Coordinates of C-alpha atoms and ligand atoms in Angstrom, one line a residue:
Chain A
M17 CA 76.8 78.0 85.9
L18 CA 76.3 75.4 83.2
R19 CA 76.9 72.9 85.7
K20 CA 74.1 74.4 88.0
Y21 CA 71.5 74.1 85.0
S22 CA 72.5 71.3 82.7
V23 CA 70.2 68.9 84.0
Q24 CA 67.4 71.7 83.9
L25 CA 68.1 72.4 80.1
I26 CA 68.6 68.5 79.3
L27 CA 65.1 68.2 80.5
I28 CA 63.4 70.9 78.9
A29 CA 65.1 70.1 75.7
L30 CA 63.9 66.1 76.2
G31 CA 60.4 67.4 77.2
G32 CA 60.6 69.5 73.8
I33 CA 61.7 66.8 71.6
I34 CA 59.0 64.2 72.6
T35 CA 56.4 66.9 72.6
Y36 CA 57.4 67.6 68.9
I37 CA 57.8 64.1 68.3
A38 CA 54.4 63.7 69.4
Y39 CA 52.8 66.8 67.7
Q40 CA 54.4 66.2 64.4
E41 CA 53.3 62.5 64.5
L42 CA 56.5 61.5 63.9
V43 CA 56.1 58.1 65.8
S44 CA 53.1 55.8 66.1
L45 CA 50.5 56.3 68.5
Y46 CA 51.6 52.5 70.1
I47 CA 55.3 54.3 70.6
L48 CA 53.5 57.1 72.2
T49 CA 51.6 55.5 74.7
V50 CA 54.7 53.0 75.5
L51 CA 56.9 56.0 76.2
M52 CA 53.7 57.3 78.2
F53 CA 53.5 54.3 80.4
M54 CA 57.6 54.4 81.1
G55 CA 57.0 58.0 82.8
V56 CA 53.8 56.1 84.6
N57 CA 55.9 53.1 85.6
I58 CA 58.9 55.7 86.7
I59 CA 56.6 57.2 89.0
L60 CA 55.4 53.9 90.3
S61 CA 58.5 52.7 91.1
S62 CA 60.6 55.5 92.5
S63 CA 57.6 56.2 95.1
L64 CA 57.6 52.7 96.3
N65 CA 61.6 52.7 96.6
L66 CA 61.1 55.5 98.6
V67 CA 58.8 53.0 101.3
N68 CA 60.7 49.6 100.4
G69 CA 63.9 51.1 99.5
Y70 CA 64.4 54.2 101.9
M71 CA 62.8 53.3 104.7
G72 CA 63.2 49.5 104.7
E73 CA 59.5 48.4 105.1
F74 CA 58.0 46.1 102.8
S75 CA 54.9 47.7 101.2
C76 CA 53.3 45.0 98.8
G77 CA 49.9 47.3 98.2
H78 CA 51.0 49.9 96.0
A79 CA 48.9 49.8 93.1
G80 CA 45.9 50.3 95.6
F81 CA 46.7 53.5 96.1
M82 CA 47.3 53.8 92.2
C83 CA 43.9 53.1 92.2
V84 CA 42.5 55.5 94.3
G85 CA 44.4 58.2 92.4
A86 CA 43.0 56.5 88.9
Y87 CA 39.4 56.9 90.0
V88 CA 39.3 60.2 91.8
S89 CA 40.7 62.3 89.1
S90 CA 38.7 60.0 86.2
V91 CA 35.8 60.7 88.1
L92 CA 36.3 64.3 88.9
G93 CA 37.6 64.9 85.4
V94 CA 34.1 63.1 83.8
L95 CA 31.8 65.0 86.4
L96 CA 33.2 68.4 85.8
F97 CA 34.1 68.3 81.9
T98 CA 31.7 66.0 79.8
K99 CA 28.4 65.1 79.5
D100 CA 28.0 61.8 81.2
K101 CA 25.0 59.2 81.2
I102 CA 25.2 59.0 85.0
F103 CA 26.4 62.3 86.3
G104 CA 24.4 64.1 83.6
A105 CA 25.8 67.9 82.3
P106 CA 29.3 69.1 82.9
L107 CA 29.5 71.0 86.2
L108 CA 32.1 73.4 84.5
N109 CA 32.6 74.9 81.1
P110 CA 34.4 71.7 79.3
D111 CA 36.9 74.1 77.9
L112 CA 38.5 74.9 81.4
A113 CA 39.6 71.5 81.3
V114 CA 42.9 72.6 79.6
Y115 CA 44.1 74.4 82.6
L116 CA 42.4 72.3 85.6
F117 CA 43.9 68.8 84.2
P118 CA 46.6 69.1 86.4
V119 CA 44.8 70.0 89.5
I120 CA 42.6 67.3 89.0
I121 CA 45.8 65.0 88.6
I122 CA 46.9 66.4 91.7
I123 CA 43.6 66.3 93.7
G124 CA 43.8 62.2 92.8
G125 CA 46.9 62.3 94.2
I126 CA 46.2 64.0 97.4
A127 CA 43.2 61.6 97.9
A128 CA 45.7 58.3 97.4
A129 CA 48.0 60.3 100.3
L130 CA 45.1 60.0 102.3
F131 CA 44.5 56.6 101.8
G132 CA 48.2 56.1 102.5
L133 CA 46.9 56.5 106.3
L134 CA 45.8 53.3 106.1
V135 CA 49.4 51.9 106.0
A136 CA 51.2 55.1 108.0
L137 CA 48.9 54.8 111.2
P138 CA 49.4 51.1 111.9
S139 CA 53.2 51.7 111.1
Y140 CA 53.9 53.6 114.3
K141 CA 53.5 50.3 116.2
T142 CA 53.9 47.7 113.6
R143 CA 56.5 46.7 111.1
G144 CA 58.2 44.3 108.9
D145 CA 56.1 41.1 107.9
Y146 CA 52.8 42.4 109.7
L147 CA 53.1 45.8 108.3
A148 CA 53.7 43.9 104.8
I149 CA 50.4 42.2 105.5
I150 CA 48.8 45.6 106.5
T151 CA 49.9 47.0 103.3
L152 CA 48.0 43.8 101.1
A153 CA 44.9 44.4 103.2
A154 CA 44.9 48.1 102.2
N155 CA 45.3 46.8 98.7
Y156 CA 42.2 44.9 99.0
I157 CA 40.2 47.1 100.8
I158 CA 40.7 49.9 98.1
I159 CA 39.8 47.6 95.3
S160 CA 37.0 46.1 97.2
L161 CA 35.5 49.4 97.6
I162 CA 35.4 50.3 94.2
Q163 CA 34.3 47.2 92.8
N164 CA 31.1 47.7 95.3
M165 CA 30.4 51.5 94.3
D166 CA 28.3 50.7 91.4
I167 CA 27.2 54.5 90.3
I168 CA 31.3 54.7 89.4
G169 CA 30.9 51.4 87.8
G170 CA 31.9 48.8 90.0
S171 CA 33.6 45.9 88.7
R172 CA 32.7 46.6 85.3
G173 CA 35.0 49.7 85.2
F174 CA 34.8 53.3 84.5
M175 CA 35.3 55.2 81.3
G176 CA 34.9 58.8 79.5
M177 CA 38.3 60.5 80.0
K178 CA 39.4 60.5 76.6
K179 CA 36.1 62.9 76.0
V180 CA 38.3 65.2 78.9
I181 CA 41.4 64.9 76.9
S182 CA 39.9 65.9 73.5
N183 CA 38.2 68.6 75.2
M184 CA 41.5 69.7 76.2
E185 CA 42.6 69.4 72.2
D186 CA 39.5 71.5 71.0
V187 CA 41.3 74.5 72.9
V188 CA 44.7 74.0 72.2
Y189 CA 45.9 71.4 70.1
L190 CA 48.9 69.8 71.9
P191 CA 49.7 66.1 72.6
W192 CA 48.5 67.1 76.4
M193 CA 48.9 63.8 77.6
V194 CA 52.4 63.3 76.5
I195 CA 53.2 66.6 77.9
W196 CA 51.6 66.5 81.8
V197 CA 53.0 62.6 81.6
F198 CA 56.4 64.0 81.6
V199 CA 56.1 66.8 83.9
F200 CA 54.5 64.9 86.6
T201 CA 57.5 62.1 85.8
V202 CA 60.2 65.1 86.3
G203 CA 58.3 66.6 89.4
S204 CA 58.0 63.4 90.9
I205 CA 61.4 62.3 90.7
W206 CA 62.5 65.8 91.7
I207 CA 60.3 66.1 95.0
L208 CA 62.0 62.4 96.1
R209 CA 65.5 63.9 95.2
R210 CA 64.8 66.8 97.4
Y211 CA 63.3 65.0 100.0
V212 CA 65.8 62.1 100.5
S213 CA 68.8 64.6 100.4
S214 CA 67.5 67.0 102.9
V215 CA 68.6 66.5 106.6
F216 CA 64.9 66.2 107.3
G217 CA 64.2 63.3 104.6
K218 CA 67.8 61.0 105.7
G219 CA 65.6 60.8 109.0
V220 CA 63.6 58.1 106.9
S221 CA 67.2 56.3 106.1
A222 CA 67.8 56.4 110.2
I223 CA 64.6 54.8 110.3
C224 CA 65.7 52.3 108.5
Q225 CA 69.0 51.4 109.9
D226 CA 68.0 51.7 113.6
E227 CA 64.6 52.9 114.3
V228 CA 65.1 53.0 118.1
A229 CA 68.6 55.1 117.7
A230 CA 66.6 57.6 115.5
E231 CA 64.0 58.3 118.0
I232 CA 66.3 58.8 120.7
M233 CA 68.4 60.8 118.5
S234 CA 65.4 63.3 117.9
V235 CA 63.7 62.1 115.0
N236 CA 60.1 62.2 115.3
T237 CA 59.5 58.6 113.7
N238 CA 55.8 59.0 113.3
K239 CA 56.0 61.9 112.0
I240 CA 58.7 61.1 109.4
K241 CA 56.9 57.6 108.9
T242 CA 53.3 59.3 108.0
I243 CA 55.0 62.0 105.5
T244 CA 56.6 59.2 103.8
F245 CA 53.9 56.7 103.6
M246 CA 51.8 59.7 102.5
L247 CA 54.1 60.9 99.8
S248 CA 55.2 57.6 98.4
S249 CA 51.2 56.7 98.1
G250 CA 50.5 60.0 97.0
L251 CA 53.0 59.8 94.2
A252 CA 51.3 56.5 93.5
G253 CA 47.9 58.1 92.8
I254 CA 49.3 60.6 90.4
A255 CA 50.8 58.0 88.4
G256 CA 47.3 56.1 88.7
G257 CA 45.6 59.5 87.4
L258 CA 47.8 59.3 84.2
F259 CA 47.4 55.9 83.9
A260 CA 43.9 56.3 83.8
Y261 CA 43.5 59.3 81.4
I262 CA 46.3 57.3 78.9
V263 CA 44.1 54.1 78.6
G264 CA 40.6 55.9 79.0
Y265 CA 39.2 53.2 81.0
V266 CA 39.9 52.3 84.4
N267 CA 38.5 49.0 86.1
P268 CA 39.6 47.6 89.4
G269 CA 40.9 44.8 88.5
S270 CA 44.1 46.3 86.7
F271 CA 45.2 47.6 90.3
N272 CA 45.3 44.2 92.0
I273 CA 48.3 42.9 93.6
L274 CA 49.5 41.6 90.0
K275 CA 50.0 45.8 89.3
S276 CA 51.5 45.8 92.8
T277 CA 54.1 43.0 92.2
E278 CA 54.9 44.9 89.0
A279 CA 56.0 47.9 90.9
L280 CA 58.1 45.7 93.2
V281 CA 59.7 44.1 90.5
M282 CA 60.8 47.5 89.1
V283 CA 62.1 48.4 92.6
Y284 CA 63.9 45.1 93.2
L285 CA 65.6 45.3 89.4
G286 CA 66.5 48.8 89.9
G287 CA 67.8 48.5 93.5
M288 CA 66.9 49.4 96.9
A289 CA 67.3 53.3 97.8
S290 CA 68.4 54.2 94.5
L291 CA 66.2 56.9 92.3
S292 CA 68.4 56.5 89.4
G293 CA 68.1 52.7 89.8
S294 CA 64.4 52.9 89.7
V295 CA 64.0 55.1 86.9
L296 CA 66.4 53.2 85.0
S297 CA 64.2 49.8 85.9
A298 CA 60.9 51.2 84.9
I299 CA 62.3 52.3 81.3
L300 CA 63.9 48.6 80.9
F301 CA 61.0 46.8 82.6
T302 CA 58.3 48.6 80.5
I303 CA 60.3 47.8 77.3
L304 CA 60.8 44.2 78.4
L305 CA 56.5 44.1 79.0
E306 CA 55.8 45.2 75.5
L307 CA 58.6 42.5 74.0
L308 CA 57.0 39.6 76.2
R309 CA 53.4 40.8 75.2
P310 CA 53.0 38.1 72.5
L311 CA 53.7 35.8 75.2
Q312 CA 50.3 36.7 77.0
I313 CA 49.5 35.0 80.2
I314 CA 53.0 33.3 79.8
K315 CA 55.0 36.2 80.5
W316 CA 53.9 35.9 84.4
V317 CA 56.2 33.3 84.4
V318 CA 59.3 34.8 82.7
I319 CA 59.2 38.0 84.7
P320 CA 58.9 36.4 88.4
L321 CA 61.5 34.0 86.7
I322 CA 63.6 36.8 86.0
L323 CA 63.3 38.2 89.3
I324 CA 64.8 34.7 90.8
V325 CA 67.7 34.9 88.9
L326 CA 68.4 38.4 89.7
M327 CA 67.8 37.8 93.1
Q328 CA 70.5 34.6 93.0
F329 CA 73.2 36.6 90.7
R330 CA 72.9 40.1 91.9
P331 CA 70.3 40.7 95.1
E332 CA 71.3 44.5 95.0
G333 CA 69.7 45.0 91.9
I334 CA 71.1 47.5 88.9
M335 CA 72.2 50.2 91.1
G336 CA 71.7 48.9 94.8
N337 CA 72.0 51.6 97.1
R338 CA 74.3 53.8 94.3
E339 CA 72.8 56.5 92.2
L340 CA 74.3 57.1 88.7
S341 CA 77.1 59.9 90.2
D342 CA 78.3 57.1 92.8
I343 CA 79.1 55.1 89.8
F344 CA 80.7 57.7 87.6
P345 CA 82.1 60.5 89.8
K346 CA 83.3 62.4 86.8
L347 CA 79.4 63.0 86.0
K348 CA 79.1 65.1 89.0
R349 CA 81.6 67.6 87.1
F350 CA 78.7 67.8 84.3
Y351 CA 75.4 67.9 86.5
R352 CA 73.7 68.9 89.7
F353 CA 70.2 67.8 90.4
K354 CA 68.9 69.0 93.4
Chain B
M19 CA 60.6 55.6 140.5
T20 CA 60.0 52.0 139.6
Q21 CA 59.7 50.1 136.3
Q22 CA 58.0 46.7 136.4
F23 CA 58.1 44.5 133.0
G24 CA 54.9 41.9 133.8
G25 CA 55.8 40.3 137.3
L26 CA 59.9 41.5 137.4
T27 CA 60.6 44.6 139.0
A28 CA 63.6 45.8 137.0
V29 CA 63.8 49.0 139.0
S30 CA 62.5 49.9 141.8
D31 CA 61.9 53.0 144.4
F32 CA 65.1 54.5 142.1
N33 CA 66.0 58.0 143.2
V34 CA 68.4 60.3 142.1
R35 CA 69.4 64.2 142.0
L36 CA 72.1 64.8 139.4
K37 CA 74.1 68.0 139.7
N38 CA 75.4 69.9 136.9
N39 CA 78.9 70.1 135.7
R40 CA 79.2 66.5 137.6
I41 CA 80.2 63.1 136.8
A42 CA 77.8 60.4 138.4
G43 CA 78.2 56.9 138.1
L44 CA 75.7 54.2 138.0
I45 CA 77.2 50.5 138.6
G46 CA 75.9 47.2 139.6
P47 CA 75.8 43.1 138.4
N48 CA 74.7 42.0 134.9
G49 CA 70.9 42.3 134.8
A50 CA 70.7 44.8 138.0
G51 CA 68.5 47.2 135.9
K52 CA 71.0 49.5 135.0
T53 CA 70.6 49.9 131.4
T54 CA 66.3 50.0 132.4
V55 CA 67.4 53.2 134.4
F56 CA 68.7 55.2 131.3
N57 CA 66.0 53.7 129.0
L58 CA 63.4 55.3 131.8
V59 CA 65.2 58.5 131.5
S60 CA 65.7 59.2 127.8
G61 CA 62.1 58.5 127.6
F62 CA 62.1 54.9 125.9
Y63 CA 59.9 53.6 128.8
Q64 CA 57.4 55.4 131.0
P65 CA 58.0 54.4 134.9
T66 CA 55.3 52.5 136.0
R67 CA 55.5 54.5 139.1
G68 CA 57.2 57.7 140.0
T69 CA 58.2 61.0 137.9
I70 CA 61.6 62.4 136.3
S71 CA 62.3 65.8 135.7
V72 CA 64.9 67.6 133.2
C73 CA 65.4 70.8 134.4
G74 CA 62.4 71.0 136.6
K75 CA 60.2 69.8 133.4
P76 CA 58.5 66.6 134.0
T77 CA 59.2 64.0 130.9
A78 CA 55.8 62.0 131.9
G79 CA 54.2 61.3 128.6
L80 CA 56.8 62.4 126.1
K81 CA 58.0 60.5 123.4
P82 CA 61.9 59.8 123.3
H83 CA 62.6 62.4 120.6
K84 CA 60.6 65.1 122.6
V85 CA 62.9 64.0 125.6
T86 CA 65.9 64.7 123.6
A87 CA 64.9 67.7 122.7
L88 CA 64.5 68.7 126.5
G89 CA 68.1 68.0 126.7
V90 CA 68.9 64.1 127.8
A91 CA 71.5 62.5 124.9
R92 CA 72.7 59.3 125.1
T93 CA 74.5 56.5 123.8
F94 CA 74.2 52.8 123.7
Q95 CA 75.4 49.7 125.4
N96 CA 75.8 48.1 122.2
I97 CA 76.9 50.6 119.7
R98 CA 73.8 52.2 117.6
L99 CA 75.1 54.2 114.8
W100 CA 73.5 54.3 111.5
N101 CA 75.9 52.0 109.3
Q102 CA 75.0 53.0 105.8
M103 CA 75.3 56.8 106.8
S104 CA 78.4 58.7 106.3
V105 CA 79.8 59.9 109.8
L106 CA 78.8 63.7 109.0
D107 CA 75.5 62.4 108.3
N108 CA 75.1 60.3 111.6
I109 CA 75.8 64.0 113.3
K110 CA 73.6 65.7 111.0
V111 CA 70.4 63.3 111.4
A112 CA 70.9 63.8 115.0
Q113 CA 70.2 67.3 114.4
H114 CA 66.1 66.2 113.7
G115 CA 64.8 67.9 116.9
W116 CA 66.3 71.7 116.0
L117 CA 65.4 71.9 112.4
D118 CA 63.8 74.9 111.2
Y119 CA 62.1 73.6 108.5
G120 CA 59.7 70.9 106.8
F121 CA 58.5 68.5 104.5
F122 CA 57.3 71.1 102.1
Q123 CA 60.4 73.7 102.7
S124 CA 62.4 70.6 102.0
V125 CA 61.0 70.3 98.7
M126 CA 60.7 73.7 97.7
R127 CA 64.6 74.5 99.0
T128 CA 63.5 77.8 100.7
R129 CA 65.4 80.1 102.3
A130 CA 65.0 78.9 105.9
Y131 CA 65.9 75.3 104.5
R132 CA 69.3 76.6 103.0
D133 CA 70.3 78.6 105.9
C134 CA 69.1 75.7 108.5
E135 CA 71.6 73.2 106.4
E136 CA 74.3 75.4 106.0
R137 CA 74.3 76.0 109.6
I138 CA 73.7 72.1 110.4
D139 CA 76.7 71.3 108.0
R140 CA 79.0 74.0 109.3
E141 CA 78.3 72.9 113.1
A142 CA 78.8 69.2 112.5
K143 CA 82.0 69.7 110.5
D144 CA 83.3 71.9 113.6
L145 CA 82.3 69.1 115.7
L146 CA 84.1 66.6 113.7
E147 CA 87.1 68.5 114.0
I148 CA 86.9 69.4 117.4
F149 CA 87.0 65.9 118.0
E150 CA 89.5 65.1 115.3
L151 CA 87.1 62.7 113.5
E152 CA 87.2 65.2 110.3
N153 CA 89.2 62.7 108.3
Y154 CA 86.3 60.1 108.6
A155 CA 83.7 62.5 107.6
N156 CA 82.7 60.5 104.7
D157 CA 83.5 57.5 105.9
Y158 CA 80.9 54.5 107.4
P159 CA 80.9 54.0 110.8
T160 CA 81.9 50.0 110.5
N161 CA 85.0 51.3 108.8
L162 CA 86.2 53.0 112.0
P163 CA 88.1 51.4 114.4
Y164 CA 85.9 50.4 117.3
G165 CA 87.5 52.8 119.8
L166 CA 86.2 55.3 117.3
Q167 CA 82.8 54.0 116.9
R168 CA 82.6 54.4 120.4
K169 CA 83.8 58.0 120.5
L170 CA 81.5 59.0 117.4
E171 CA 78.3 57.5 119.4
I172 CA 79.4 60.1 122.2
V173 CA 80.1 62.7 119.8
R174 CA 76.9 62.4 118.1
A175 CA 74.8 62.5 121.5
L176 CA 77.0 65.7 122.3
S177 CA 76.2 67.4 119.0
E178 CA 72.3 67.2 120.5
K179 CA 73.5 70.4 123.1
P180 CA 72.3 68.0 126.1
K181 CA 72.1 69.0 129.9
L182 CA 72.2 65.3 130.2
L183 CA 74.7 63.1 129.2
L184 CA 74.0 59.3 129.3
L185 CA 76.7 57.2 128.8
D186 CA 75.8 53.2 128.8
E187 CA 78.9 50.9 129.2
P188 CA 81.3 53.4 127.0
A189 CA 84.6 51.5 128.0
A190 CA 82.8 48.2 127.0
G191 CA 85.1 46.3 124.7
L192 CA 88.0 49.0 124.6
N193 CA 91.4 48.2 125.1
S194 CA 93.2 49.7 127.8
K195 CA 94.8 52.5 125.5
D196 CA 91.4 53.4 124.0
M197 CA 90.0 53.4 128.0
R198 CA 92.7 55.8 128.6
E199 CA 91.6 58.1 125.7
L200 CA 88.1 57.8 126.7
I201 CA 88.8 58.7 130.5
R202 CA 90.4 62.1 129.0
L203 CA 87.5 62.7 126.5
V204 CA 84.8 62.5 129.2
R205 CA 86.7 64.3 131.6
W206 CA 87.3 67.0 128.9
I207 CA 83.7 67.1 127.8
N208 CA 83.2 67.4 131.5
E209 CA 85.2 70.3 131.8
T210 CA 84.2 72.4 128.6
Y211 CA 80.7 71.7 128.3
D212 CA 77.7 73.0 130.9
L213 CA 76.3 69.6 131.2
C214 CA 76.1 66.7 134.0
I215 CA 77.5 63.4 132.8
W216 CA 75.6 59.9 134.2
I217 CA 78.0 56.6 133.3
I218 CA 77.0 53.2 133.7
D219 CA 80.4 51.0 133.7
H220 CA 81.6 47.9 134.9
H221 CA 85.4 49.0 134.9
M222 CA 85.9 50.1 138.4
D223 CA 89.3 52.2 137.7
V224 CA 87.2 54.3 135.0
M225 CA 84.5 54.9 137.3
M226 CA 87.0 55.8 140.3
E227 CA 89.0 58.1 138.1
L228 CA 86.0 60.2 136.5
C229 CA 83.1 59.8 139.0
S230 CA 82.6 62.1 142.0
E231 CA 79.8 60.1 143.2
I232 CA 78.5 56.5 142.8
K233 CA 75.0 55.0 143.0
V234 CA 75.3 51.0 143.3
I235 CA 72.0 49.1 142.2
D236 CA 71.1 45.2 142.4
F237 CA 68.2 43.4 141.2
G238 CA 66.2 47.0 140.9
Q239 CA 67.1 47.9 144.6
T240 CA 69.6 50.6 145.1
I241 CA 72.3 49.3 147.9
A242 CA 75.1 51.5 148.2
E243 CA 75.7 55.7 147.4
G244 CA 78.7 57.6 148.0
T245 CA 82.0 58.4 146.7
P246 CA 83.9 55.7 144.4
D247 CA 86.0 55.1 147.8
E248 CA 83.2 54.7 150.4
V249 CA 81.2 52.6 147.7
R250 CA 84.4 50.5 147.2
N251 CA 84.6 49.7 150.6
D252 CA 81.0 49.3 151.4
P253 CA 80.2 45.4 152.4
A254 CA 76.7 45.1 150.9
V255 CA 78.6 46.3 147.4
I256 CA 81.4 43.8 147.6
T257 CA 79.1 40.8 148.6
A258 CA 77.1 41.8 145.1
Y259 CA 79.7 41.8 143.0
L260 CA 81.2 38.6 145.0
G261 CA 82.1 36.2 142.0
D262 CA 82.3 38.9 139.5
D263 CA 85.6 39.4 138.2
N264 CA 85.4 42.8 137.0
I265 CA 86.2 44.3 140.4
Ligands
ADP406 N1 61.5 45.4 127.7 C1 61.9 44.5 128.7 N2 60.7 43.7 128.9 C2 61.2 42.8 129.9 N3 62.4 42.9 130.8 C3 63.2 43.5 130.6 C4 63.0 44.6 129.5 N4 64.1 45.2 129.6 C5 64.8 44.8 130.6 N5 64.5 43.8 131.1 C6 65.1 42.9 132.0 O1 65.3 44.1 133.7 C7 66.3 43.5 134.2 C8 67.1 44.5 134.1 O2 67.5 44.8 132.9 P1 68.9 46.0 132.5 O3 68.3 47.3 132.5 O4 69.4 45.9 130.9 O5 70.1 45.3 133.0 P2 71.6 46.0 133.3 O6 71.7 46.3 134.3 O7 72.7 45.0 132.7 O8 71.8 47.4 132.3 C9 67.0 42.3 133.3 O9 66.2 41.1 134.4 C10 66.2 42.2 132.0 O10 66.0 41.1 131.5
MG407 MG1 73.0 47.1 130.5

């Protein structure tokens, strides 16, 4: 009984504690922001791990899908709930933002999932290096599209999301961003975990290990690829939407190949096909990024260097194909996360 | 049916009618086009000319997973198990074509999802027990002895409840003890399940013991057919195999 619900209880407690800390302003805004970035990074790395780790494809354009989610939910929020120079008066009562915020984030995710088709459809016939190039192209296509859309600011970027958040806080004063980042992070892991542990989702690993055998053994490989790419990019879109509302400002430049590389580093640091690895590495990586911030651009010498060292000495990453419960089997007695 | 790869005619005007509850054989020298025949039947290639039907249903235009759902299961000349998945999962994932749920139900863990997963788990465990593989259920296939890997691949194909079971060189690489075991296994499957088995193999003794009829192909052409004894004494077959020390 306790075992069955222990994870849920811990998560609820954790969410409660974080919300309380944020509500009472027990820590600085800076630390809160870093915590929220951790959530965003956890979603990014675990969703990318679905494609790169579980399915064995090499996607290096994850930030593109993040960009779609960021822009769709930002524009939607500003359009619906705030008075904007370009879009004019809010289309809906600004007070509704407090209820509709998660819907907006999810719509951003759905839009990103649709852009995932940009990679999913070519994947029927293409794999490996060639598909990797397609993911790179998808990343560029998305960024260039947005750079050329002047109505949403083009390459100058887009802002106004802070106003949506303050509308929400005006209705009910709660640290809304902290709450929603937490909920979406837990939700994403939970969806991924359930997907890859079902017989249906194990079709993803079957494709990774031997695609021909998978197809002959009755796995509809095209369908599984479509679902997997769309789920992965959809979750990246959700991460993007959250990121946009945390920062309050987005521009296409922040979703370029450098951002995709960050996601890749987290996946390889954590280990392929390991969700707990991706969570762990996202947390470590976020902290590392902050510690290296004084180095400014030099950090992009240090981080790839870490990757090289990692590939030399522990190519399978921190966890590599294992979950926490595989390393500490005793943990199974205390929790069941499904 | 005929299959061409560019200018090469791998299989030419091949014609066969397989009968239920029988074991048929397909032999021929290396490169004769035997595996290509299996690839055609399992939907991996579409024939350049000709048609294939399973229980009266044509398979033209169907993707391999659909052909499998119609009742064709197979093994591969080089074992193709999923090696980073447990033995049990190898059987379970092969049930993909018969799942009663999709993505959303897998996330929501609906009733249909739980019933279906339970059923598959039970059936897969039962099957492993029938074939005495239950002790390996949680091992990776690569940790199994070679003979058992071959067996597991047959069991995985059988788990799809096929009407036609294609075995591509199941005896390749087996020692003589494992080969006896294989003959027993195939015969037992033939007697127990309601299906038709079609075997490719080079080991004539295996084929002699198992098959009730054999077809011989060479360079894609059917050069002989008949009972094992008829085929063995056919001069065309002897010529085709001349120098091949498998016979
Ligand atoms: N996908 C393919 N593309 C081109 N040629 C092929 C292909 N598959 C098989 N072949 C050729 O067809 C011929 C028959 O091959 P195969 O059916 O594998 O022979 P075997 O009787 O030994 O199983 C060979 O010459 C092989 O090189
Ligand atoms: Mg062959």
